[in-house]
Coordinates of N, CA and C in Angstrom, one line a residue:
Chain A
M121 N 10.2 -58.9 -175.3 CA 11.7 -59.0 -175.0 C 11.9 -60.1 -173.8
R122 N 12.8 -60.8 -174.0 CA 12.9 -61.9 -173.1 C 13.9 -61.5 -171.9
L123 N 13.5 -61.9 -170.6 CA 14.3 -61.3 -169.5 C 15.5 -62.5 -169.4
K124 N 16.6 -62.0 -169.1 CA 17.8 -62.9 -169.1 C 17.8 -63.4 -167.7
K125 N 17.8 -64.9 -168.0 CA 17.8 -65.6 -166.7 C 19.1 -65.4 -165.8
P126 N 18.8 -65.2 -164.4 CA 20.4 -65.0 -163.7 C 21.1 -66.5 -163.7
A127 N 22.3 -65.9 -163.5 CA 23.2 -67.1 -163.8 C 23.0 -68.2 -162.7
A128 N 23.2 -69.4 -162.9 CA 22.9 -70.5 -161.9 C 24.0 -70.4 -161.0
R129 N 23.7 -70.6 -159.7 CA 24.8 -70.7 -158.8 C 25.5 -72.0 -158.8
K130 N 26.6 -72.1 -158.3 CA 27.4 -73.2 -158.3 C 26.7 -74.2 -157.3
E131 N 26.8 -75.5 -157.8 CA 26.2 -76.7 -157.1 C 26.9 -76.7 -155.9
I132 N 26.5 -77.2 -154.7 CA 27.0 -77.3 -153.4 C 27.6 -78.8 -153.5
K133 N 29.0 -78.8 -153.4 CA 29.8 -80.0 -153.4 C 30.6 -80.1 -152.1
R134 N 31.3 -78.9 -152.1 CA 32.3 -78.9 -150.9 C 31.8 -77.9 -149.8
I135 N 31.8 -78.4 -148.6 CA 31.3 -77.6 -147.4 C 32.4 -77.6 -146.2
L136 N 32.6 -76.3 -145.8 CA 33.4 -76.0 -144.7 C 32.5 -75.9 -143.3
I137 N 33.0 -76.6 -142.4 CA 32.3 -76.6 -141.2 C 33.3 -75.9 -140.1
I138 N 32.8 -74.6 -139.6 CA 33.6 -74.0 -138.7 C 32.9 -73.9 -137.2
D139 N 33.5 -74.6 -136.5 CA 32.9 -74.9 -134.9 C 33.9 -75.2 -134.0
G140 N 33.9 -74.6 -132.9 CA 35.0 -74.9 -132.0 C 34.7 -76.3 -131.1
D141 N 33.5 -76.9 -131.3 CA 33.1 -78.1 -130.7 C 33.6 -79.2 -131.7
V142 N 34.8 -79.9 -131.4 CA 35.5 -81.0 -132.2 C 34.4 -82.0 -132.5
K143 N 33.7 -82.5 -131.4 CA 32.7 -83.6 -131.6 C 31.7 -83.0 -132.4
F144 N 31.1 -81.9 -132.3 CA 30.1 -81.7 -133.3 C 30.6 -81.6 -134.8
R145 N 31.8 -81.0 -135.0 CA 32.3 -80.9 -136.4 C 32.5 -82.3 -136.8
K146 N 33.1 -83.2 -136.3 CA 33.3 -84.6 -136.7 C 32.1 -85.4 -136.9
M147 N 31.1 -85.4 -136.0 CA 29.8 -86.1 -136.3 C 29.2 -85.3 -137.4
L148 N 29.0 -84.1 -137.5 CA 28.3 -83.5 -138.6 C 29.0 -83.8 -140.0
G149 N 30.5 -83.6 -139.9 CA 31.2 -83.9 -141.0 C 31.0 -85.2 -141.5
R150 N 31.0 -86.3 -140.7 CA 30.8 -87.6 -141.0 C 29.4 -87.9 -141.7
M151 N 28.4 -87.2 -141.1 CA 27.0 -87.5 -141.7 C 27.1 -86.9 -143.1
L152 N 27.6 -85.6 -143.2 CA 27.4 -85.0 -144.5 C 28.5 -85.8 -145.5
T153 N 29.6 -86.4 -145.1 CA 30.3 -87.2 -146.1 C 29.7 -88.3 -146.5
A154 N 28.9 -89.0 -145.7 CA 28.2 -90.0 -146.2 C 26.9 -89.5 -147.0
E155 N 26.7 -88.3 -147.0 CA 25.5 -87.8 -148.2 C 26.2 -87.4 -149.4
G156 N 27.5 -87.6 -149.3 CA 28.1 -87.3 -150.7 C 28.8 -85.9 -150.7
F157 N 29.0 -85.1 -149.7 CA 29.7 -84.1 -149.6 C 31.2 -84.0 -149.4
I158 N 32.0 -83.1 -149.9 CA 33.4 -83.0 -149.6 C 33.6 -82.2 -148.3
I159 N 34.1 -82.5 -147.3 CA 34.1 -81.7 -146.0 C 35.5 -81.1 -145.6
T160 N 35.5 -79.8 -145.2 CA 36.7 -79.4 -144.5 C 36.3 -79.0 -143.3
E161 N 37.2 -78.7 -142.2 CA 36.8 -78.6 -140.9 C 37.9 -77.3 -140.4
A162 N 37.2 -76.4 -139.6 CA 38.1 -75.5 -138.9 C 37.5 -75.2 -137.5
S163 N 38.3 -74.9 -136.7 CA 37.8 -74.9 -135.1 C 37.7 -73.4 -134.8
N164 N 37.9 -72.5 -135.6 CA 37.6 -70.9 -135.4 C 37.5 -70.3 -136.5
G165 N 37.1 -68.9 -136.6 CA 37.0 -68.1 -137.7 C 38.2 -68.0 -138.5
E166 N 39.2 -67.7 -137.9 CA 40.5 -67.4 -138.6 C 41.0 -68.7 -139.3
M167 N 40.9 -69.8 -138.6 CA 41.2 -70.9 -139.5 C 40.2 -71.2 -140.6
G168 N 39.0 -70.9 -140.4 CA 38.1 -71.2 -141.6 C 38.3 -70.1 -142.7
I169 N 38.8 -69.0 -142.4 CA 39.1 -68.1 -143.4 C 40.5 -68.7 -144.3
Q170 N 41.4 -69.1 -143.4 CA 42.5 -69.7 -144.1 C 42.0 -70.9 -145.0
C171 N 41.2 -71.8 -144.5 CA 40.8 -73.0 -145.2 C 40.2 -72.4 -146.4
Q172 N 39.2 -71.4 -146.5 CA 38.5 -70.9 -147.6 C 39.5 -70.3 -148.8
M173 N 40.6 -70.0 -148.1 CA 41.5 -69.3 -149.2 C 42.4 -70.5 -149.7
E174 N 42.6 -71.6 -149.1 CA 43.3 -72.7 -149.8 C 42.6 -73.4 -150.8
Q175 N 41.3 -73.8 -150.3 CA 40.4 -74.7 -150.8 C 38.9 -74.2 -150.6
P176 N 38.4 -73.3 -151.5 CA 37.1 -72.7 -151.1 C 35.9 -73.7 -151.4
A177 N 35.1 -73.6 -150.3 CA 34.0 -74.4 -150.3 C 32.8 -73.6 -150.7
D178 N 31.7 -74.4 -151.3 CA 30.6 -73.7 -151.7 C 29.6 -73.4 -150.6
L179 N 29.7 -73.9 -149.5 CA 28.8 -73.7 -148.5 C 29.7 -73.7 -147.1
V180 N 29.5 -72.7 -146.4 CA 30.0 -72.8 -145.1 C 29.0 -72.8 -143.8
I181 N 29.2 -73.8 -143.0 CA 28.3 -74.0 -141.8 C 29.3 -73.4 -140.6
A182 N 28.6 -72.3 -140.1 CA 29.5 -71.8 -139.0 C 28.7 -71.5 -137.7
D183 N 29.6 -71.8 -136.6 CA 28.7 -71.6 -135.2 C 28.8 -69.9 -135.1
I184 N 28.0 -69.3 -134.3 CA 27.8 -67.9 -134.2 C 28.9 -67.4 -133.2
N185 N 28.8 -68.4 -132.1 CA 29.8 -67.9 -130.8 C 31.0 -68.8 -130.9
M186 N 32.0 -67.9 -131.2 CA 33.3 -68.6 -131.5 C 34.3 -67.7 -131.0
P187 N 35.5 -68.2 -130.5 CA 36.5 -67.5 -129.9 C 37.3 -66.7 -131.1
I188 N 38.2 -65.8 -131.0 CA 39.1 -65.3 -131.9 C 38.2 -64.3 -132.9
K189 N 37.3 -65.0 -133.7 CA 36.4 -64.3 -134.6 C 35.3 -64.9 -134.8
N190 N 34.2 -64.2 -134.5 CA 33.1 -64.8 -134.3 C 32.2 -65.0 -135.5
G191 N 31.0 -65.8 -135.7 CA 30.5 -66.2 -136.9 C 30.1 -65.0 -137.7
I192 N 29.7 -63.9 -137.2 CA 29.3 -62.7 -137.9 C 30.5 -62.1 -138.7
E193 N 31.5 -62.0 -137.9 CA 32.6 -61.4 -138.6 C 33.2 -62.3 -139.6
T194 N 33.3 -63.7 -139.1 CA 33.8 -64.6 -140.1 C 32.9 -64.7 -141.5
I195 N 31.6 -64.6 -141.4 CA 30.7 -64.4 -142.7 C 31.1 -63.3 -143.5
Q196 N 31.2 -62.2 -142.7 CA 31.5 -61.0 -143.5 C 32.8 -61.0 -144.3
S197 N 33.9 -61.7 -143.7 CA 35.2 -61.7 -144.3 C 35.1 -62.8 -145.5
L198 N 34.4 -63.7 -145.3 CA 34.3 -64.8 -146.4 C 33.5 -64.3 -147.4
Q199 N 32.5 -63.4 -147.2 CA 31.7 -62.9 -148.3 C 32.5 -61.9 -149.3
E200 N 33.2 -61.2 -148.4 CA 34.3 -60.3 -149.2 C 35.1 -61.0 -150.1
M201 N 35.6 -62.2 -149.7 CA 36.5 -63.0 -150.4 C 35.6 -63.6 -151.7
D202 N 34.4 -64.1 -151.4 CA 33.5 -64.8 -152.6 C 32.0 -64.4 -152.4
S203 N 31.3 -63.6 -153.1 CA 30.1 -63.4 -152.8 C 29.0 -64.5 -153.0
D204 N 29.5 -65.5 -153.8 CA 28.8 -66.6 -154.3 C 28.7 -67.7 -152.9
T205 N 29.6 -67.5 -152.0 CA 29.5 -68.6 -150.9 C 28.2 -68.6 -150.3
R206 N 27.6 -69.5 -149.9 CA 26.4 -69.5 -149.0 C 26.6 -70.1 -147.6
F207 N 25.9 -69.5 -146.6 CA 26.1 -69.8 -145.3 C 25.0 -70.4 -144.5
I208 N 25.3 -71.3 -143.7 CA 24.4 -71.7 -142.5 C 25.1 -71.4 -141.2
T209 N 24.4 -70.6 -140.4 CA 25.0 -70.3 -139.1 C 24.3 -71.5 -138.1
V210 N 24.9 -71.9 -137.2 CA 24.3 -72.8 -136.1 C 24.7 -72.3 -134.8
S211 N 23.7 -72.4 -133.8 CA 24.0 -72.0 -132.3 C 23.5 -72.8 -131.4
G212 N 24.1 -72.8 -130.4 CA 23.6 -73.7 -129.2 C 22.7 -73.2 -128.4
G213 N 21.6 -72.7 -128.9 CA 20.5 -72.2 -128.0 C 20.6 -70.6 -128.1
R214 N 19.9 -70.1 -127.0 CA 19.6 -68.7 -126.9 C 20.3 -68.0 -125.7
W215 N 20.9 -66.8 -125.9 CA 21.8 -66.1 -125.0 C 21.4 -64.7 -125.2
Y216 N 21.8 -63.8 -124.3 CA 21.5 -62.4 -124.4 C 21.8 -61.7 -125.6
G217 N 20.9 -61.1 -126.4 CA 21.4 -60.7 -127.6 C 21.4 -61.7 -128.7
A218 N 20.8 -62.7 -128.5 CA 20.8 -63.8 -129.6 C 20.0 -63.4 -130.8
D219 N 18.7 -62.7 -130.6 CA 17.8 -62.3 -131.6 C 18.6 -61.3 -132.5
V220 N 19.4 -60.4 -131.9 CA 20.1 -59.4 -132.8 C 21.0 -60.3 -133.5
E221 N 21.8 -60.9 -133.0 CA 22.8 -61.6 -133.8 C 22.3 -62.6 -134.8
F222 N 21.3 -63.2 -134.6 CA 20.5 -64.1 -135.8 C 19.9 -63.2 -136.7
D223 N 19.3 -61.8 -136.3 CA 19.0 -60.9 -137.5 C 20.1 -60.5 -138.3
I224 N 21.2 -60.3 -137.7 CA 22.4 -59.9 -138.4 C 22.7 -60.9 -139.5
V225 N 23.1 -62.1 -139.0 CA 23.5 -63.3 -140.0 C 22.3 -63.3 -141.0
Q226 N 21.1 -63.3 -140.7 CA 20.1 -63.5 -141.7 C 20.1 -62.3 -142.7
K227 N 20.5 -61.1 -142.3 CA 20.7 -60.0 -143.1 C 21.8 -60.3 -144.0
L228 N 22.8 -60.7 -143.5 CA 23.9 -61.1 -144.3 C 23.6 -62.5 -145.4
G229 N 22.6 -62.8 -145.4 CA 22.0 -64.0 -146.4 C 22.1 -65.3 -145.7
A230 N 22.6 -65.5 -144.4 CA 22.8 -66.8 -143.9 C 21.5 -67.3 -143.4
V231 N 21.4 -68.7 -143.5 CA 20.1 -69.4 -142.8 C 20.7 -69.9 -141.4
T232 N 19.7 -69.5 -140.5 CA 20.1 -70.0 -139.1 C 19.4 -71.3 -138.6
L233 N 20.3 -72.1 -137.9 CA 19.5 -73.3 -137.3 C 20.3 -73.4 -135.9
E234 N 19.2 -73.8 -135.0 CA 19.6 -74.1 -133.7 C 19.8 -75.4 -133.5
K235 N 21.0 -75.7 -132.7 CA 21.5 -77.0 -132.2 C 20.5 -77.5 -130.9
P236 N 20.3 -78.7 -130.9 CA 20.6 -79.7 -132.0 C 19.6 -79.8 -133.1
F237 N 19.9 -79.8 -134.4 CA 19.0 -79.9 -135.3 C 19.0 -81.4 -135.8
K238 N 17.9 -81.8 -136.6 CA 18.0 -82.9 -137.1 C 18.6 -83.0 -138.6
K239 N 19.2 -84.3 -138.6 CA 19.8 -84.5 -140.0 C 18.9 -84.0 -141.2
Q240 N 17.7 -84.5 -141.2 CA 16.8 -84.1 -142.3 C 16.8 -82.5 -142.3
K241 N 16.8 -81.9 -141.4 CA 16.6 -80.4 -141.3 C 17.8 -79.7 -142.1
I242 N 19.0 -80.1 -141.8 CA 20.0 -79.4 -142.5 C 20.3 -79.9 -143.8
L243 N 19.9 -81.1 -144.2 CA 19.9 -81.6 -145.5 C 18.8 -80.8 -146.4
E244 N 17.7 -80.6 -145.9 CA 16.6 -79.9 -146.5 C 17.2 -78.3 -146.8
T245 N 17.8 -77.7 -145.8 CA 18.4 -76.5 -145.8 C 19.4 -76.5 -146.9
I246 N 20.3 -77.3 -147.2 CA 21.2 -77.5 -148.1 C 20.6 -77.6 -149.5
G247 N 19.6 -78.4 -149.5 CA 18.8 -78.8 -150.8 C 18.2 -77.4 -151.4
Q248 N 17.8 -76.5 -150.4 CA 17.2 -75.2 -150.7 C 18.3 -74.4 -151.4
F249 N 19.4 -74.4 -150.9 CA 20.4 -73.7 -151.5 C 20.7 -74.2 -153.0
R250 N 20.5 -75.7 -153.0 CA 21.0 -76.1 -154.3 C 19.9 -75.7 -155.3
S251 N 18.7 -75.7 -155.1 CA 17.6 -75.4 -156.0 C 17.6 -73.7 -156.3
Chain B
M209 N 33.8 -121.0 -118.0 CA 33.2 -119.6 -117.9 C 34.2 -118.7 -118.2
I210 N 34.3 -117.7 -119.2 CA 35.1 -116.8 -119.5 C 35.2 -115.5 -118.4
N211 N 36.4 -114.8 -118.6 CA 36.3 -113.7 -117.6 C 35.4 -112.5 -118.2
K212 N 34.6 -112.0 -117.5 CA 33.5 -111.1 -117.9 C 34.2 -109.7 -117.9
E213 N 35.1 -109.5 -119.1 CA 35.8 -108.2 -119.2 C 35.1 -107.4 -120.3
I214 N 34.9 -106.1 -120.0 CA 34.2 -105.3 -121.1 C 35.3 -103.9 -121.1
M215 N 35.3 -103.5 -122.4 CA 36.1 -102.2 -122.3 C 35.1 -101.0 -122.8
V216 N 35.4 -100.0 -121.9 CA 34.5 -98.7 -122.0 C 35.4 -97.5 -122.8
V217 N 35.1 -97.0 -123.8 CA 35.8 -95.9 -124.6 C 34.9 -94.8 -124.7
D218 N 35.3 -93.8 -123.8 CA 34.4 -92.5 -123.9 C 35.6 -91.4 -123.1
D219 N 35.3 -90.1 -124.0 CA 36.2 -89.1 -123.6 C 35.7 -88.4 -122.1
E220 N 34.5 -88.8 -121.9 CA 34.0 -88.1 -120.7 C 34.2 -89.0 -119.5
V221 N 35.2 -88.4 -118.6 CA 35.4 -89.2 -117.4 C 34.2 -89.6 -116.5
L222 N 33.3 -88.8 -116.5 CA 32.3 -89.1 -115.6 C 31.3 -90.2 -116.1
I223 N 31.2 -90.5 -117.4 CA 30.7 -91.6 -118.1 C 31.5 -92.8 -118.0
R224 N 32.8 -92.7 -117.9 CA 33.6 -93.8 -117.8 C 33.5 -94.4 -116.4
N225 N 33.5 -93.4 -115.4 CA 33.4 -93.8 -114.0 C 32.1 -94.5 -113.7
L226 N 31.1 -93.8 -114.3 CA 29.8 -94.3 -114.0 C 29.6 -95.7 -114.6
L227 N 30.0 -96.1 -115.7 CA 30.1 -97.4 -116.2 C 31.0 -98.3 -115.6
S228 N 32.1 -97.8 -115.2 CA 32.8 -98.7 -114.6 C 32.3 -99.2 -113.2
E229 N 31.7 -98.3 -112.3 CA 31.2 -98.7 -111.2 C 30.0 -99.4 -111.4
A230 N 29.2 -99.1 -112.4 CA 27.9 -100.0 -112.6 C 28.2 -101.4 -112.9
F231 N 29.1 -101.4 -113.9 CA 29.5 -102.8 -114.4 C 30.3 -103.9 -113.3
N232 N 31.0 -102.9 -112.5 CA 31.9 -103.6 -111.4 C 30.9 -104.4 -110.4
R233 N 29.8 -103.5 -110.2 CA 28.9 -103.9 -109.2 C 28.1 -105.0 -109.5
V234 N 28.0 -105.4 -110.9 CA 27.2 -106.7 -111.1 C 28.1 -107.8 -111.8
G235 N 29.6 -107.7 -111.4 CA 30.3 -108.7 -111.5 C 31.3 -108.7 -112.9
Y236 N 31.2 -107.5 -113.5 CA 32.2 -107.4 -114.7 C 33.5 -106.8 -114.3
S237 N 34.4 -107.0 -114.9 CA 35.6 -106.3 -115.0 C 35.7 -105.3 -116.1
V238 N 36.1 -104.0 -115.7 CA 35.9 -103.1 -116.7 C 37.3 -102.3 -117.0
I239 N 37.8 -102.3 -118.2 CA 38.9 -101.4 -118.8 C 38.3 -100.2 -119.3
S240 N 38.7 -99.0 -118.8 CA 38.2 -97.9 -119.4 C 39.2 -97.0 -120.0
V241 N 39.0 -96.5 -121.1 CA 40.0 -95.4 -121.7 C 39.3 -94.3 -122.3
G242 N 40.0 -93.2 -122.6 CA 39.3 -91.9 -122.9 C 39.5 -91.7 -124.5
S243 N 40.2 -92.7 -125.2 CA 40.3 -92.4 -126.8 C 40.4 -93.5 -127.4
G244 N 40.2 -93.6 -128.9 CA 40.3 -94.7 -129.6 C 41.7 -95.1 -129.8
E245 N 42.5 -94.1 -129.8 CA 43.9 -94.5 -129.9 C 44.4 -95.5 -128.6
E246 N 44.1 -95.0 -127.5 CA 44.4 -95.7 -126.3 C 43.7 -97.1 -126.4
A247 N 42.6 -97.2 -126.9 CA 41.9 -98.5 -126.9 C 42.6 -99.3 -127.9
L248 N 42.9 -99.0 -128.9 CA 43.7 -99.8 -129.9 C 45.2 -100.3 -129.2
E249 N 45.7 -99.4 -128.7 CA 47.0 -99.7 -128.1 C 46.8 -100.9 -127.0
L250 N 45.8 -100.7 -126.0 CA 45.4 -101.8 -125.1 C 45.3 -103.1 -125.9
L251 N 44.5 -103.1 -126.9 CA 44.0 -104.2 -127.6 C 45.1 -105.1 -128.2
N252 N 46.3 -104.4 -128.4 CA 47.6 -105.1 -128.8 C 47.9 -106.2 -127.7
H253 N 47.6 -105.8 -126.5 CA 47.9 -106.8 -125.3 C 46.8 -107.7 -124.7
H254 N 45.5 -107.2 -125.1 CA 44.4 -107.7 -124.2 C 43.4 -108.3 -125.1
D255 N 42.8 -109.4 -125.1 CA 41.8 -110.0 -125.9 C 40.6 -109.5 -125.2
I256 N 39.7 -108.6 -125.8 CA 38.5 -108.1 -125.3 C 37.3 -108.4 -126.4
E257 N 36.2 -108.8 -125.7 CA 35.2 -109.3 -126.8 C 33.9 -108.3 -126.7
V258 N 33.9 -107.7 -125.6 CA 32.7 -106.6 -125.6 C 33.2 -105.1 -125.3
F259 N 32.5 -104.4 -126.1 CA 32.9 -102.9 -126.0 C 31.9 -102.0 -125.9
I260 N 31.9 -100.9 -125.1 CA 30.9 -99.8 -125.1 C 31.7 -98.5 -125.7
V261 N 31.2 -98.0 -126.8 CA 32.0 -97.0 -127.3 C 31.2 -95.8 -127.5
D262 N 31.8 -94.7 -127.2 CA 31.0 -93.5 -127.5 C 31.5 -93.1 -129.1
L263 N 30.2 -92.5 -129.7 CA 30.4 -92.2 -131.0 C 31.4 -90.9 -131.3
G264 N 31.0 -89.9 -130.3 CA 31.5 -88.8 -130.6 C 33.3 -88.5 -130.0
L265 N 34.0 -89.5 -130.1 CA 35.3 -89.3 -129.6 C 36.1 -88.5 -130.4
E266 N 37.1 -87.7 -129.8 CA 37.5 -86.5 -130.6 C 38.5 -86.9 -131.7
R267 N 39.5 -87.6 -131.7 CA 40.4 -87.6 -132.8 C 39.8 -88.7 -133.5
M268 N 39.9 -90.0 -133.2 CA 39.5 -91.2 -133.8 C 38.1 -91.4 -133.4
T269 N 37.1 -91.2 -134.2 CA 35.7 -91.2 -133.7 C 35.3 -92.8 -133.3
G270 N 34.1 -92.9 -132.7 CA 33.7 -94.2 -132.4 C 33.4 -95.1 -133.6
F271 N 32.9 -94.5 -134.7 CA 32.7 -95.1 -136.0 C 34.2 -95.7 -136.5
D272 N 35.0 -94.9 -136.4 CA 36.5 -95.4 -136.8 C 37.0 -96.6 -136.1
L273 N 36.7 -96.4 -134.7 CA 37.4 -97.4 -133.8 C 36.4 -98.6 -133.8
C274 N 35.3 -98.6 -134.1 CA 34.5 -99.8 -134.5 C 34.9 -100.6 -135.6
E275 N 35.4 -99.7 -136.7 CA 35.9 -100.4 -138.0 C 37.0 -101.3 -137.6
H276 N 38.0 -100.4 -136.9 CA 39.3 -100.9 -136.5 C 39.2 -102.4 -135.8
I277 N 38.2 -102.4 -134.9 CA 38.1 -103.4 -133.8 C 37.5 -104.6 -134.7
R278 N 36.6 -104.3 -135.7 CA 36.0 -105.4 -136.4 C 37.1 -106.0 -137.3
I279 N 38.0 -105.4 -137.8 CA 39.1 -105.8 -138.8 C 39.7 -107.0 -138.1
H280 N 40.2 -106.7 -136.8 CA 40.9 -107.7 -136.0 C 39.9 -108.7 -135.3
N281 N 38.7 -108.4 -135.0 CA 37.8 -109.3 -134.3 C 36.5 -109.1 -134.8
P282 N 36.2 -109.8 -135.9 CA 34.8 -109.5 -136.3 C 33.6 -110.0 -135.7
A283 N 34.0 -111.0 -134.7 CA 32.9 -111.3 -133.7 C 32.6 -110.6 -132.5
A284 N 33.4 -109.5 -132.5 CA 33.3 -108.8 -131.1 C 31.8 -108.2 -130.9
F285 N 31.6 -107.9 -129.7 CA 30.4 -107.2 -129.4 C 30.5 -105.7 -129.3
I286 N 30.1 -104.8 -130.0 CA 30.3 -103.5 -129.9 C 29.1 -102.6 -129.9
F287 N 28.9 -101.8 -128.6 CA 27.8 -101.1 -128.2 C 28.3 -99.6 -128.5
A288 N 27.2 -98.9 -129.1 CA 27.5 -97.5 -129.3 C 26.8 -96.7 -128.3
L289 N 27.3 -95.7 -127.7 CA 26.7 -94.7 -126.9 C 26.8 -93.4 -127.9
T290 N 25.7 -92.5 -127.8 CA 25.6 -91.4 -128.7 C 24.9 -90.3 -127.9
G291 N 25.3 -89.1 -128.1 CA 24.6 -87.8 -128.0 C 24.1 -87.2 -129.2
F292 N 24.3 -87.9 -130.4 CA 24.0 -87.4 -131.7 C 23.0 -88.1 -132.4
C293 N 22.1 -88.4 -131.6 CA 20.8 -89.4 -132.4 C 20.2 -88.4 -133.5
N294 N 20.4 -87.1 -133.2 CA 19.8 -86.1 -134.3 C 20.4 -86.3 -135.5
L295 N 21.6 -86.7 -135.4 CA 22.3 -86.7 -136.9 C 22.4 -88.1 -137.5
F296 N 22.4 -89.2 -136.5 CA 22.4 -90.5 -137.0 C 21.3 -91.4 -136.5
G297 N 20.5 -92.1 -137.3 CA 19.6 -92.8 -136.9 C 20.1 -94.2 -136.5
S298 N 19.3 -95.1 -135.7 CA 20.1 -96.3 -135.1 C 20.4 -97.2 -136.4
G299 N 19.6 -97.0 -137.5 CA 20.0 -97.9 -138.8 C 21.4 -97.7 -139.2
E300 N 21.6 -96.4 -139.3 CA 23.0 -96.1 -139.9 C 24.0 -96.5 -138.7
I301 N 23.9 -96.4 -137.5 CA 24.8 -96.9 -136.6 C 25.0 -98.5 -136.6
L302 N 24.1 -99.0 -136.8 CA 24.2 -100.7 -136.9 C 24.8 -101.0 -138.0
K303 N 24.5 -100.2 -139.2 CA 25.0 -100.5 -140.6 C 26.7 -100.2 -140.4
A304 N 27.0 -99.4 -139.7 CA 28.3 -99.0 -139.4 C 29.2 -100.1 -138.7
G305 N 28.3 -101.1 -138.2 CA 29.1 -102.5 -137.6 C 28.8 -102.4 -136.1
F306 N 28.1 -101.6 -135.5 CA 27.6 -101.6 -133.9 C 26.6 -102.8 -133.9
D307 N 26.6 -103.5 -132.5 CA 25.7 -104.4 -132.4 C 24.4 -103.8 -131.9
N308 N 24.5 -102.5 -131.2 CA 23.3 -102.0 -130.7 C 23.7 -100.6 -130.3
C309 N 22.7 -99.7 -130.1 CA 23.4 -98.2 -129.8 C 22.3 -97.7 -128.8
F310 N 22.8 -96.8 -127.9 CA 22.1 -96.3 -126.9 C 22.3 -94.8 -126.8
Q311 N 21.1 -94.1 -126.6 CA 21.2 -92.7 -126.6 C 21.5 -92.2 -125.4
K312 N 22.3 -91.0 -125.3 CA 22.8 -90.3 -124.0 C 21.7 -89.5 -123.6
P313 N 21.0 -89.3 -122.6 CA 21.3 -90.2 -121.2 C 20.9 -91.5 -121.3
F314 N 21.5 -92.5 -121.0 CA 21.1 -93.9 -121.2 C 20.8 -94.5 -119.9
N315 N 19.9 -95.6 -120.1 CA 19.4 -96.3 -118.8 C 20.4 -97.5 -118.8
V316 N 21.1 -97.5 -117.6 CA 22.1 -98.6 -117.5 C 21.6 -100.0 -117.5
E317 N 20.3 -100.1 -117.2 CA 19.6 -101.4 -117.0 C 19.6 -102.0 -118.6
H318 N 19.5 -101.1 -119.5 CA 19.4 -101.4 -121.1 C 20.8 -101.9 -121.5
L319 N 21.8 -101.3 -121.0 CA 23.2 -101.8 -121.2 C 23.6 -103.1 -120.5
Y320 N 23.0 -103.2 -119.3 CA 23.3 -104.5 -118.6 C 22.7 -105.7 -119.5
Q321 N 21.5 -105.4 -120.1 CA 20.9 -106.4 -120.8 C 21.7 -106.8 -122.0
S322 N 22.1 -106.0 -122.8 CA 22.7 -106.0 -124.0 C 24.1 -106.7 -123.7
V323 N 24.8 -106.4 -122.7 CA 26.1 -107.0 -122.3 C 25.9 -108.2 -121.9
G324 N 24.9 -108.5 -121.2 CA 24.8 -109.8 -120.7 C 24.3 -110.9 -121.7
E325 N 23.5 -110.2 -122.6 CA 23.3 -111.3 -123.7 C 24.4 -111.5 -124.8
A326 N 25.3 -110.6 -124.7 CA 26.6 -110.8 -125.5 C 27.6 -111.9 -124.8
F327 N 27.6 -111.9 -123.4 CA 28.3 -112.9 -122.8 C 27.7 -114.3 -122.9
E328 N 26.5 -114.1 -122.9 CA 25.6 -115.5 -123.0 C 26.0 -116.3 -124.5
K329 N 26.2 -115.3 -125.5 CA 26.4 -115.9 -126.9 C 27.8 -116.4 -126.8
I330 N 28.7 -115.4 -126.2 CA 30.2 -115.8 -126.1 C 30.5 -117.3 -125.4
D331 N 29.5 -117.5 -124.4 CA 29.7 -118.7 -123.5 C 29.3 -119.8 -124.3
R332 N 28.5 -119.6 -125.3 CA 27.9 -120.8 -125.9 C 28.9 -121.5 -126.8

């Protein structure tokens, strides 16, 4: 008996960046646009959810520490909307309780990256999702 | 001899002040602004040949500003300042139209050298 191959996941074309740091969003967005991705940006979790409702992205790159709705709550809401969306969470270093939060987002299926990360690192991470 | 005037574009007031003082001290006059939009507005009335531009400006990025300046003045000297060397290599920054790039925190002596060389070329 042949095992049925799992359905291939969507290729990553559209990426949503959710981060309160406008400079980081713009610079990361520019770099990823140059790599051929279509980028949308949101400055907090609620705006990110709104963007995802209007124009769903295949991958969401979200900061963990955000006002209004933090990265964990945002990922949970977005996963309920579409379980096929993939996530990378980014954070600006370690804080009290960071390990617990990293652990939670990893259990939610997100890959975590610490800022500042190199271009090669995030492209490799996106590449892993693609394969 | 032309007036040695440079424009500094950075949304961090500390960087603007630091560069203004540093370049004033060695005989340059400095126009400093906090955004790309302000820079373009001023360029409607001022001819400036040498620029120091932060890449991570908030609305119009340093990349966008460089592109705008180049359209009107292809021979301008435009130097990039960046805190995002992790995302952009110097090759990419030069390809975007900058003449050189400096990673924050920068050594002002290196900026003096590049700006000085730019004015030597303009004087020729």
